[in-house]
Amino acid sequence: MTRDGDPLDRLTPFGWRGGIAVALLLSLVSFIAAGYFTVYWRNADMDFMVIYNALAMNDGGTQLFFDHPAYLTILSVKAWFAQLHRAGLLDAWTLSAIPAASDRAAFDTAMTSAVHAGRVAALLTASGVILAFALLARRLVSDWRIAMLAVTAFAFSGGVQMHLRILRSEMIAASFCILALMLLIVAARRASPARPLAVGLAALLCMLGLTNKVHAILLIAAIPVLVLPFGTEASASVAFWRGSRAWAAVLVAAIAALVAAITAWPLLAAGFDPANAAAAGLKPLLLGRFGVYQLTLLGVIAACMAAFATLWRVSAVETAAALLAAIAGAALGLLALDLSYDINDVVVVLNPLEKMITYVDAPQEAGSLGGAAGLLLSGVVGVIRRYTFILQSSARPTVFLTWLIIPGIVVAFRRGERQAAVQATLLLLAAIGIDALGVRRGLKVEYFVFTDPLIIMAGMILLERLADLSLARFAYPIGVTLLVLHVGISQAEPVKMALKRKGPEEICEWNGYYMPRLPLPWCAPPNSPPRT
């Protein structure tokens, strides 16, 4: 078959930059058609929660929403509102600028403008993440066409398409961790003098992700193991890390790690203080003490770095520098909590599993080892049912990729492409494991941003190693079918939300708790202090 008839060429007709532009343009069209103009209270959970906090903080108040804790999302919306106000584009930028609920028309107008501004912030955030994903995807595979298909799959995954029109904490949290994983894979494949800096940046991204959503801890815990099989012959340390000058770099890394750790120590002490944790309603998960599994995770990270060094001939000096860089990066990420300090944020971020247990549908069972294992097993069964799509449908187009990835792993093993098969297998298993825990909260479409990229990366890796399969007779029609299904199904949930006819009354169940100073016109006045 000539290149003119290559299915990959036909599936990527707009080229690399053109393809990315088309993906962003179609996302914008979808955002406008089913998102921007949707009634302002339709996605109140969490649109209202984030916007309320941004309005209150712009009025000089403090952040209130600490559930998981949406820290960076709230700060970014706060800054966005202030910038729009300075540009004369938003009057409703503070809580005091929102009219009283008794003036329904004025209240609706003000809240509509605030929510519209928030939705634009969500669109800009998602667009930035898509571009960052594209940049790193291009580095992960040699064929830009495969990278372009991965970018398309990511941009039109169920989670991304949902998040680009609503304000939620998952987008930033998951994306930062996924980008950290991609950065580490790129760094793992080819050595350079600056590789420890990439490790430090990845640690920074992971910690920033955790400050926005505690569920990111599951992805963070998987990353050290996922990176292990991505070494190559080019992974061995370069000459710099085998010479005497390397020790000077280690000394600099040690100083940076020490300074960052000392600076972050008050946050650590406050977050693990039993009194502070108890005040936040948390109970220790292991051995009756806070911080146990966190130290265990640090040990696992160090062990995985040592294992990678052994497998792929990375010098002990470079490994030490990378570990120190990771400590410095994580500490710097934690220091972001000082931008708008609140002890509740600190406690929740440093004790993520304790907080997550309060969300599950069976918290008593999750508190014991046997009960947790049972919940995990039932979660795995639930994930498998969803991945079949037939046993349980969902607005998740990436499930169709798994139908090709699993056979692709088998083919890769049989062809001797064992490293690619192991890489794809670990990525898929990580997705299944994280989704299995997400089942305990219904595995909502918003959670797909944590695992869809893992599935997409597995497919991208396999397609590169099994590129000859793209020349098979039915490759093009299968590819077209998958693309059409992918884009179509990704719009199911947004369209469903836009067309819903249900009223806003259910917001009254929680608005008094999450928005005590913002009475809503359709709710009875909450038992809370009046607005000032």
Coordinates of C-alpha atoms in Angstrom, one line a residue:
M1 CA 0.0 0.0 0.0
T2 CA 1.4 3.4 -0.9
R3 CA 1.7 6.2 1.6
D4 CA -1.1 8.1 -0.1
G5 CA -3.4 5.3 1.0
D6 CA -2.0 4.9 4.5
P7 CA -4.9 4.9 6.9
L8 CA -2.9 7.0 9.4
D9 CA -2.6 9.7 6.8
R10 CA -6.2 9.6 6.0
L11 CA -7.2 9.7 9.6
T12 CA -5.1 12.8 10.2
P13 CA -5.8 15.0 7.2
F14 CA -5.2 18.3 8.8
G15 CA -1.6 17.7 9.8
W16 CA -0.1 18.2 13.3
R17 CA -0.8 21.9 14.0
G18 CA -4.0 21.9 11.9
G19 CA -5.3 18.8 13.7
I20 CA -4.8 20.4 17.1
A21 CA -6.4 23.6 15.9
V22 CA -9.4 21.6 14.6
A23 CA -9.7 19.8 17.9
L24 CA -9.7 23.0 19.8
L25 CA -12.2 24.6 17.4
L26 CA -14.6 21.7 17.6
S27 CA -14.3 21.9 21.4
L28 CA -15.2 25.6 21.3
V29 CA -18.2 24.9 19.1
S30 CA -19.4 22.2 21.5
F31 CA -18.8 24.6 24.5
I32 CA -20.9 27.3 22.9
A33 CA -23.6 24.9 21.7
A34 CA -24.0 22.9 24.9
G35 CA -22.3 24.7 27.8
Y36 CA -21.8 28.4 27.8
F37 CA -25.5 29.4 27.4
T38 CA -26.9 26.6 29.6
V39 CA -28.9 28.1 32.5
Y40 CA -26.5 29.3 35.2
W41 CA -27.6 26.9 37.9
R42 CA -27.6 23.7 35.9
N43 CA -24.2 22.6 37.0
A44 CA -24.3 24.2 40.5
D45 CA -22.3 21.3 42.0
M46 CA -19.5 22.5 41.8
D47 CA -19.9 25.7 39.7
F48 CA -21.7 27.5 42.6
M49 CA -19.2 26.3 45.2
V50 CA -16.2 27.5 43.3
I51 CA -17.7 30.8 42.2
Y52 CA -19.0 31.5 45.7
N53 CA -15.6 31.1 47.2
A54 CA -14.0 33.2 44.4
L55 CA -16.6 36.0 45.1
A56 CA -16.1 35.8 48.8
M57 CA -12.3 35.9 48.6
N58 CA -12.5 38.9 46.2
D59 CA -14.6 40.6 48.9
G60 CA -11.8 40.0 51.4
G61 CA -13.2 36.8 52.9
T62 CA -11.6 33.3 53.2
Q63 CA -12.1 30.1 51.3
L64 CA -14.8 27.9 52.6
F65 CA -14.9 24.8 50.4
F66 CA -12.5 22.2 51.8
D67 CA -14.0 19.0 50.8
H68 CA -11.2 18.0 48.5
P69 CA -10.3 21.0 48.4
A70 CA -10.4 22.6 44.9
Y71 CA -7.7 25.0 46.1
L72 CA -6.1 26.0 42.8
T73 CA -9.4 26.0 41.0
I74 CA -10.8 28.5 43.4
L75 CA -7.7 30.7 43.4
S76 CA -7.6 30.7 39.6
V77 CA -11.2 31.7 39.3
K78 CA -10.7 34.4 41.9
A79 CA -7.8 35.9 40.0
W80 CA -9.8 35.5 36.7
F81 CA -12.8 37.4 38.1
A82 CA -10.5 40.2 39.4
Q83 CA -8.8 40.5 36.0
L84 CA -12.1 40.6 34.1
H85 CA -13.3 43.3 36.5
R86 CA -10.2 45.4 36.0
A87 CA -10.8 45.1 32.2
G88 CA -14.4 46.3 32.7
L89 CA -15.8 42.9 31.6
L90 CA -17.4 41.7 34.8
D91 CA -19.3 43.6 37.5
A92 CA -20.3 40.6 39.5
W93 CA -16.8 39.8 40.7
T94 CA -17.3 40.0 44.5
L95 CA -20.0 38.6 46.8
S96 CA -21.2 42.1 47.7
A97 CA -21.7 42.8 44.0
I98 CA -24.3 40.1 43.8
P99 CA -27.9 41.6 44.3
A100 CA -30.1 40.2 47.0
A101 CA -32.1 37.1 46.2
S102 CA -35.3 39.2 46.7
D103 CA -34.5 41.0 43.4
R104 CA -34.8 37.8 41.3
A105 CA -34.1 39.5 37.9
A106 CA -31.0 41.3 39.1
F107 CA -29.7 38.3 40.9
D108 CA -30.2 36.0 37.9
T109 CA -28.4 38.6 35.7
A110 CA -25.4 38.9 38.0
M111 CA -25.0 35.2 38.7
T112 CA -25.4 34.4 35.0
S113 CA -22.5 36.7 34.2
A114 CA -20.4 35.2 37.0
V115 CA -21.1 31.7 35.9
H116 CA -20.4 32.5 32.2
A117 CA -17.1 34.0 33.2
G118 CA -16.3 30.8 35.3
R119 CA -17.2 28.6 32.3
V120 CA -14.8 30.5 30.1
A121 CA -12.1 29.9 32.7
A122 CA -12.9 26.2 32.5
L123 CA -12.6 26.3 28.7
L124 CA -9.3 28.1 28.9
T125 CA -7.9 25.6 31.4
A126 CA -9.0 22.6 29.4
S127 CA -7.5 24.1 26.2
G128 CA -4.2 24.7 27.9
V129 CA -4.2 21.1 29.2
I130 CA -4.9 19.8 25.7
L131 CA -2.0 21.8 24.3
A132 CA 0.3 20.5 27.0
F133 CA -0.8 17.0 26.4
A134 CA -0.1 17.4 22.7
L135 CA 3.4 18.7 23.4
L136 CA 4.3 15.7 25.5
A137 CA 2.5 13.2 23.3
R138 CA 4.6 14.4 20.4
R139 CA 7.7 13.5 22.5
L140 CA 6.4 10.1 23.4
V141 CA 6.1 8.7 19.9
S142 CA 8.1 9.2 16.8
D143 CA 5.1 9.3 14.4
W144 CA 3.2 12.6 14.7
R145 CA 0.1 10.9 13.2
I146 CA -0.1 8.6 16.2
A147 CA 0.4 11.5 18.6
M148 CA -2.4 13.4 16.8
L149 CA -4.8 10.5 17.2
A150 CA -3.9 10.4 20.9
V151 CA -4.5 14.2 21.2
T152 CA -7.9 13.8 19.5
A153 CA -8.8 10.9 21.8
F154 CA -7.8 13.0 24.8
A155 CA -9.5 16.2 23.7
F156 CA -12.7 14.3 23.1
S157 CA -12.6 12.0 26.0
G158 CA -15.7 12.1 28.2
G159 CA -14.0 13.8 31.1
V160 CA -12.2 16.5 29.2
Q161 CA -15.3 17.4 27.2
M162 CA -17.3 17.6 30.4
H163 CA -14.7 19.6 32.3
L164 CA -14.2 22.3 29.6
R165 CA -17.7 23.6 30.4
I166 CA -18.0 23.3 34.2
L167 CA -15.9 24.3 37.2
R168 CA -14.6 21.2 39.1
S169 CA -11.4 20.3 40.9
E170 CA -10.6 17.1 38.9
M171 CA -9.4 18.8 35.7
I172 CA -6.4 20.5 37.2
A173 CA -5.6 17.7 39.7
A174 CA -5.7 14.9 37.1
S175 CA -4.0 16.8 34.3
F176 CA -1.0 17.9 36.4
C177 CA -0.4 14.3 37.4
I178 CA -0.8 13.0 33.9
L179 CA 1.5 15.6 32.5
A180 CA 4.0 14.6 35.3
L181 CA 3.8 11.0 34.2
M182 CA 4.3 11.9 30.6
L183 CA 7.3 14.1 31.5
L184 CA 8.9 11.3 33.5
I185 CA 8.4 8.8 30.6
V186 CA 10.1 11.2 28.3
A187 CA 13.0 11.7 30.8
A188 CA 13.2 8.0 31.5
R189 CA 13.8 7.1 27.8
R190 CA 16.7 9.4 27.2
A191 CA 19.4 10.6 29.7
S192 CA 20.5 14.2 29.9
P193 CA 22.4 16.3 32.5
A194 CA 19.2 18.0 33.4
R195 CA 17.1 14.8 34.0
P196 CA 16.8 15.3 37.8
L197 CA 15.2 18.7 37.1
A198 CA 12.5 16.9 35.1
V199 CA 11.9 14.6 38.1
G200 CA 11.7 17.7 40.4
L201 CA 9.2 19.3 38.0
A202 CA 7.1 16.2 37.9
A203 CA 7.0 16.1 41.7
L204 CA 6.0 19.7 41.8
L205 CA 3.1 19.0 39.4
C206 CA 2.0 16.0 41.4
M207 CA 1.9 18.0 44.6
L208 CA 0.0 20.8 43.0
G209 CA -2.5 18.3 41.6
L210 CA -3.0 16.9 45.1
T211 CA -3.7 20.4 46.5
N212 CA -6.6 20.6 44.1
K213 CA -8.2 17.1 44.6
V214 CA -7.2 14.5 47.1
H215 CA -8.2 11.7 44.7
A216 CA -4.9 12.5 42.8
I217 CA -3.1 10.5 45.5
L218 CA -4.1 7.3 43.6
L219 CA -2.5 8.4 40.4
I220 CA 0.5 9.7 42.2
A221 CA 1.0 6.3 43.9
A222 CA 0.9 4.5 40.6
I223 CA 3.3 6.8 38.7
P224 CA 6.6 5.4 40.2
V225 CA 5.7 1.8 39.1
L226 CA 4.3 3.0 35.7
V227 CA 7.6 4.6 34.8
L228 CA 9.8 1.5 35.5
P229 CA 9.4 -0.3 32.2
F230 CA 10.0 2.9 30.1
G231 CA 13.8 2.8 30.1
T232 CA 15.8 2.3 26.9
E233 CA 19.4 1.8 25.9
A234 CA 19.6 5.6 26.0
S235 CA 18.5 5.8 29.6
A236 CA 22.0 5.2 31.0
S237 CA 23.5 8.2 32.8
V238 CA 25.4 10.6 30.6
A239 CA 29.1 11.3 31.2
F240 CA 28.3 14.3 33.5
W241 CA 26.7 12.1 36.1
R242 CA 29.6 9.7 36.1
G243 CA 32.3 12.4 36.8
S244 CA 33.4 14.4 39.8
R245 CA 31.4 17.5 38.8
A246 CA 28.2 15.5 39.5
W247 CA 28.8 15.8 43.2
A248 CA 28.5 19.5 43.0
A249 CA 25.1 19.1 41.4
V250 CA 24.1 16.7 44.2
L251 CA 25.2 19.3 46.8
V252 CA 23.0 22.0 45.1
A253 CA 20.1 19.6 45.0
A254 CA 20.6 18.7 48.7
I255 CA 20.6 22.4 49.7
A256 CA 17.5 23.0 47.6
A257 CA 15.7 20.0 49.1
L258 CA 16.8 21.0 52.7
V259 CA 15.7 24.6 52.3
A260 CA 12.3 23.6 50.7
A261 CA 11.7 21.0 53.3
I262 CA 12.4 23.3 56.2
T263 CA 10.2 26.0 54.7
A264 CA 7.4 23.5 54.3
W265 CA 7.8 21.9 57.7
P266 CA 5.2 24.1 59.5
L267 CA 2.7 22.9 57.0
L268 CA 3.6 19.3 57.5
A269 CA 3.5 19.6 61.3
A270 CA 0.1 21.3 61.2
G271 CA -1.3 18.8 58.7
F272 CA -0.3 15.7 60.6
D273 CA -1.3 17.2 64.0
P274 CA -3.9 14.8 65.5
A275 CA -5.9 17.7 66.9
N276 CA -6.1 19.5 63.6
A277 CA -7.1 16.3 61.8
A278 CA -9.7 15.5 64.4
A279 CA -11.2 19.0 64.1
A280 CA -11.5 18.3 60.3
G281 CA -13.4 15.1 61.0
L282 CA -10.7 12.7 60.0
K283 CA -9.5 9.5 61.7
P284 CA -6.1 7.9 61.1
L285 CA -6.1 5.2 58.5
L286 CA -3.3 3.0 59.7
L287 CA -1.8 2.2 63.2
G288 CA -3.8 4.9 64.8
R289 CA -1.4 7.5 63.6
F290 CA -1.5 10.1 60.8
G291 CA 1.4 10.1 58.3
V292 CA 2.0 6.3 58.2
Y293 CA 1.0 5.5 54.6
Q294 CA 2.5 8.8 53.4
L295 CA 5.9 7.7 54.7
T296 CA 5.3 4.3 53.1
L297 CA 4.6 6.0 49.7
L298 CA 7.9 8.0 50.0
G299 CA 9.7 4.7 50.6
V300 CA 8.0 3.2 47.5
I301 CA 9.0 6.1 45.4
A302 CA 12.6 5.8 46.5
A303 CA 12.6 2.1 45.9
C304 CA 11.2 2.5 42.4
M305 CA 13.9 5.1 41.6
A306 CA 16.5 2.7 42.8
A307 CA 15.0 -0.1 40.8
F308 CA 14.9 2.1 37.7
A309 CA 18.6 3.0 38.2
T310 CA 19.5 -0.7 38.5
L311 CA 17.5 -1.8 35.4
W312 CA 18.6 1.0 33.1
R313 CA 22.2 1.8 34.3
V314 CA 21.5 5.1 36.0
S315 CA 24.4 6.2 38.2
A316 CA 23.9 6.4 42.0
V317 CA 24.9 10.0 41.9
E318 CA 22.2 10.9 39.4
T319 CA 19.7 8.9 41.3
A320 CA 20.5 10.7 44.5
A321 CA 20.2 14.1 42.7
A322 CA 16.8 13.0 41.3
L323 CA 15.5 11.9 44.7
L324 CA 16.6 15.2 46.2
A325 CA 15.0 17.1 43.3
A326 CA 11.8 15.2 43.9
I327 CA 11.8 16.2 47.6
A328 CA 12.4 19.9 46.7
G329 CA 9.7 19.8 44.0
A330 CA 7.1 18.2 46.3
A331 CA 7.9 20.7 49.1
L332 CA 7.6 23.7 46.7
G333 CA 4.3 22.3 45.5
L334 CA 3.1 22.0 49.1
L335 CA 4.1 25.6 49.8
A336 CA 1.4 26.7 47.3
L337 CA -1.0 26.3 50.2
D338 CA 0.6 29.4 51.8
L339 CA -0.8 31.5 48.9
S340 CA -4.1 31.5 50.8
Y341 CA -3.5 29.6 54.0
D342 CA -6.1 27.7 55.8
I343 CA -5.5 24.8 58.2
N344 CA -8.4 22.8 56.6
D345 CA -6.7 22.8 53.2
V346 CA -3.4 21.7 54.8
V347 CA -5.1 18.8 56.7
V348 CA -7.1 17.6 53.8
V349 CA -4.2 17.7 51.3
L350 CA -1.7 15.9 53.6
N351 CA -4.3 13.2 54.7
P352 CA -5.9 12.4 51.3
L353 CA -7.0 8.8 52.0
E354 CA -8.6 9.7 55.3
K355 CA -10.6 12.3 53.5
M356 CA -11.5 10.0 50.6
I357 CA -12.9 7.4 53.0
T358 CA -15.6 9.9 54.1
Y359 CA -16.8 9.9 50.5
V360 CA -17.3 6.2 49.8
D361 CA -20.7 4.7 49.8
A362 CA -19.7 2.3 52.6
P363 CA -17.3 4.1 54.9
Q364 CA -17.5 1.5 57.7
E365 CA -16.3 -1.3 55.5
A366 CA -13.5 0.9 54.1
G367 CA -12.2 1.3 57.5
S368 CA -11.0 -2.3 57.8
L369 CA -8.5 -4.2 55.6
G370 CA -11.0 -7.0 54.7
G371 CA -13.8 -4.6 54.1
A372 CA -11.6 -2.4 51.9
A373 CA -10.5 -5.5 49.9
G374 CA -14.2 -6.4 49.3
L375 CA -15.0 -2.9 48.2
L376 CA -12.1 -3.0 45.8
L377 CA -13.1 -6.3 44.3
S378 CA -16.7 -5.2 43.8
G379 CA -15.2 -2.0 42.2
V380 CA -13.1 -4.0 39.8
V381 CA -16.2 -6.0 38.7
G382 CA -18.1 -2.7 38.2
V383 CA -15.2 -1.3 36.1
I384 CA -15.1 -4.5 33.9
R385 CA -18.9 -4.2 33.4
R386 CA -18.4 -0.5 32.3
Y387 CA -15.5 -1.4 30.0
T388 CA -17.6 -3.8 28.1
F389 CA -20.1 -1.0 27.4
I390 CA -22.7 -3.7 26.7
L391 CA -23.2 -4.8 30.3
Q392 CA -23.3 -1.2 31.5
S393 CA -23.1 1.8 29.1
S394 CA -21.5 5.1 29.9
A395 CA -20.6 8.4 28.3
R396 CA -17.0 7.2 28.0
P397 CA -15.7 6.7 24.5
T398 CA -12.3 5.4 25.6
V399 CA -13.9 2.1 26.6
F400 CA -13.9 1.2 22.9
L401 CA -10.1 1.7 22.9
T402 CA -9.8 -1.0 25.5
W403 CA -11.4 -3.4 23.0
L404 CA -8.3 -2.9 20.8
I405 CA -5.7 -2.4 23.5
I406 CA -6.3 -5.8 25.2
P407 CA -5.9 -7.8 21.9
G408 CA -3.0 -5.4 21.0
I409 CA -1.2 -6.4 24.2
V410 CA -1.6 -10.1 23.3
V411 CA -0.3 -9.5 19.8
A412 CA 2.7 -7.5 21.2
F413 CA 3.6 -10.3 23.5
R414 CA 3.4 -12.9 20.7
R415 CA 5.6 -10.8 18.5
G416 CA 8.3 -10.3 21.1
E417 CA 7.4 -6.7 21.8
R418 CA 7.4 -7.5 25.5
Q419 CA 8.5 -4.1 26.8
A420 CA 5.6 -2.3 24.9
A421 CA 3.2 -5.0 26.1
V422 CA 4.3 -4.5 29.7
Q423 CA 4.1 -0.8 29.4
A424 CA 0.5 -0.9 28.0
T425 CA -0.5 -3.6 30.6
L426 CA 0.6 -1.5 33.5
L427 CA -1.1 1.6 32.2
L428 CA -4.4 -0.3 31.7
L429 CA -4.2 -2.0 35.1
A430 CA -3.6 1.4 36.7
A431 CA -6.7 2.8 35.0
I432 CA -8.7 -0.2 36.1
G433 CA -7.5 0.1 39.7
I434 CA -8.1 3.8 40.0
D435 CA -11.5 3.4 38.4
A436 CA -12.4 0.6 40.7
L437 CA -12.0 2.9 43.7
G438 CA -14.0 5.6 41.8
V439 CA -16.9 3.2 41.5
R440 CA -17.5 3.7 45.2
R441 CA -18.7 7.2 44.2
G442 CA -20.5 6.1 41.1
L443 CA -17.5 6.6 38.7
K444 CA -19.0 9.9 37.5
V445 CA -18.0 11.2 34.1
E446 CA -16.0 13.9 35.8
Y447 CA -13.6 11.2 37.2
F448 CA -12.6 9.9 33.8
V449 CA -9.9 12.6 33.5
F450 CA -7.8 10.5 35.9
T451 CA -7.8 7.4 33.9
D452 CA -8.7 8.1 30.3
P453 CA -5.2 9.4 29.5
L454 CA -3.7 6.2 30.8
I455 CA -5.8 4.2 28.4
I456 CA -5.0 6.6 25.5
M457 CA -1.3 6.4 26.3
A458 CA -1.5 2.6 26.3
G459 CA -3.1 2.6 22.9
M460 CA -0.5 5.1 21.6
I461 CA 2.4 3.0 22.7
L462 CA 1.0 -0.2 21.2
L463 CA 0.1 1.5 17.9
E464 CA 3.7 2.8 17.5
R465 CA 5.2 -0.7 18.1
L466 CA 2.6 -2.4 15.9
A467 CA 2.5 0.2 13.2
D468 CA 2.1 -2.4 10.4
L469 CA -1.4 -3.2 11.7
S470 CA -2.5 0.2 10.6
L471 CA -1.9 -1.0 7.0
A472 CA -4.4 -3.9 7.4
R473 CA -7.4 -4.0 5.1
F474 CA -10.0 -2.9 7.6
A475 CA -7.8 -0.4 9.6
Y476 CA -9.2 2.7 8.0
P477 CA -12.9 1.9 8.4
I478 CA -12.3 0.7 12.0
G479 CA -10.3 4.0 12.7
V480 CA -13.1 6.1 11.2
T481 CA -15.7 4.3 13.2
L482 CA -13.8 4.7 16.4
L483 CA -13.2 8.4 15.8
V484 CA -16.9 9.0 15.0
L485 CA -18.0 7.0 18.1
H486 CA -15.4 8.8 20.2
V487 CA -16.5 12.3 19.3
G488 CA -20.2 11.5 19.3
I489 CA -20.3 9.8 22.7
S490 CA -18.1 12.5 24.3
Q491 CA -21.0 14.9 23.6
A492 CA -23.6 12.7 25.2
E493 CA -23.3 14.0 28.8
P494 CA -22.9 17.7 27.9
V495 CA -26.0 17.6 25.6
K496 CA -27.9 15.7 28.3
M497 CA -27.0 18.4 30.9
A498 CA -28.0 21.2 28.5
L499 CA -31.3 19.6 27.7
K500 CA -32.3 18.7 31.3
R501 CA -35.6 20.1 32.4
K502 CA -35.1 19.5 36.1
G503 CA -35.3 22.6 38.3
P504 CA -32.7 24.0 40.7
E505 CA -34.6 23.0 43.9
E506 CA -32.1 20.2 44.9
I507 CA -29.4 22.9 45.3
C508 CA -31.3 23.9 48.4
E509 CA -30.1 20.7 50.1
W510 CA -26.6 22.1 50.4
N511 CA -26.5 25.8 49.6
G512 CA -26.8 26.8 53.3
Y513 CA -23.6 24.8 54.1
Y514 CA -21.5 25.6 51.1
M515 CA -22.8 29.2 50.4
P516 CA -23.9 30.6 53.8
R517 CA -23.7 34.2 52.7
L518 CA -25.4 33.8 49.4
P519 CA -29.2 33.1 49.8
L520 CA -30.8 31.7 46.6
P521 CA -34.2 33.0 45.4
W522 CA -35.7 29.6 45.0
C523 CA -34.6 28.4 48.5
A524 CA -35.9 29.2 52.0
P525 CA -33.5 31.5 53.9
P526 CA -30.8 29.3 55.5
N527 CA -30.1 29.4 59.2
S528 CA -26.8 31.3 58.8
P529 CA -25.5 34.8 59.6
P530 CA -26.7 37.5 57.2
R531 CA -24.5 38.8 54.4
T532 CA -22.2 41.7 55.2

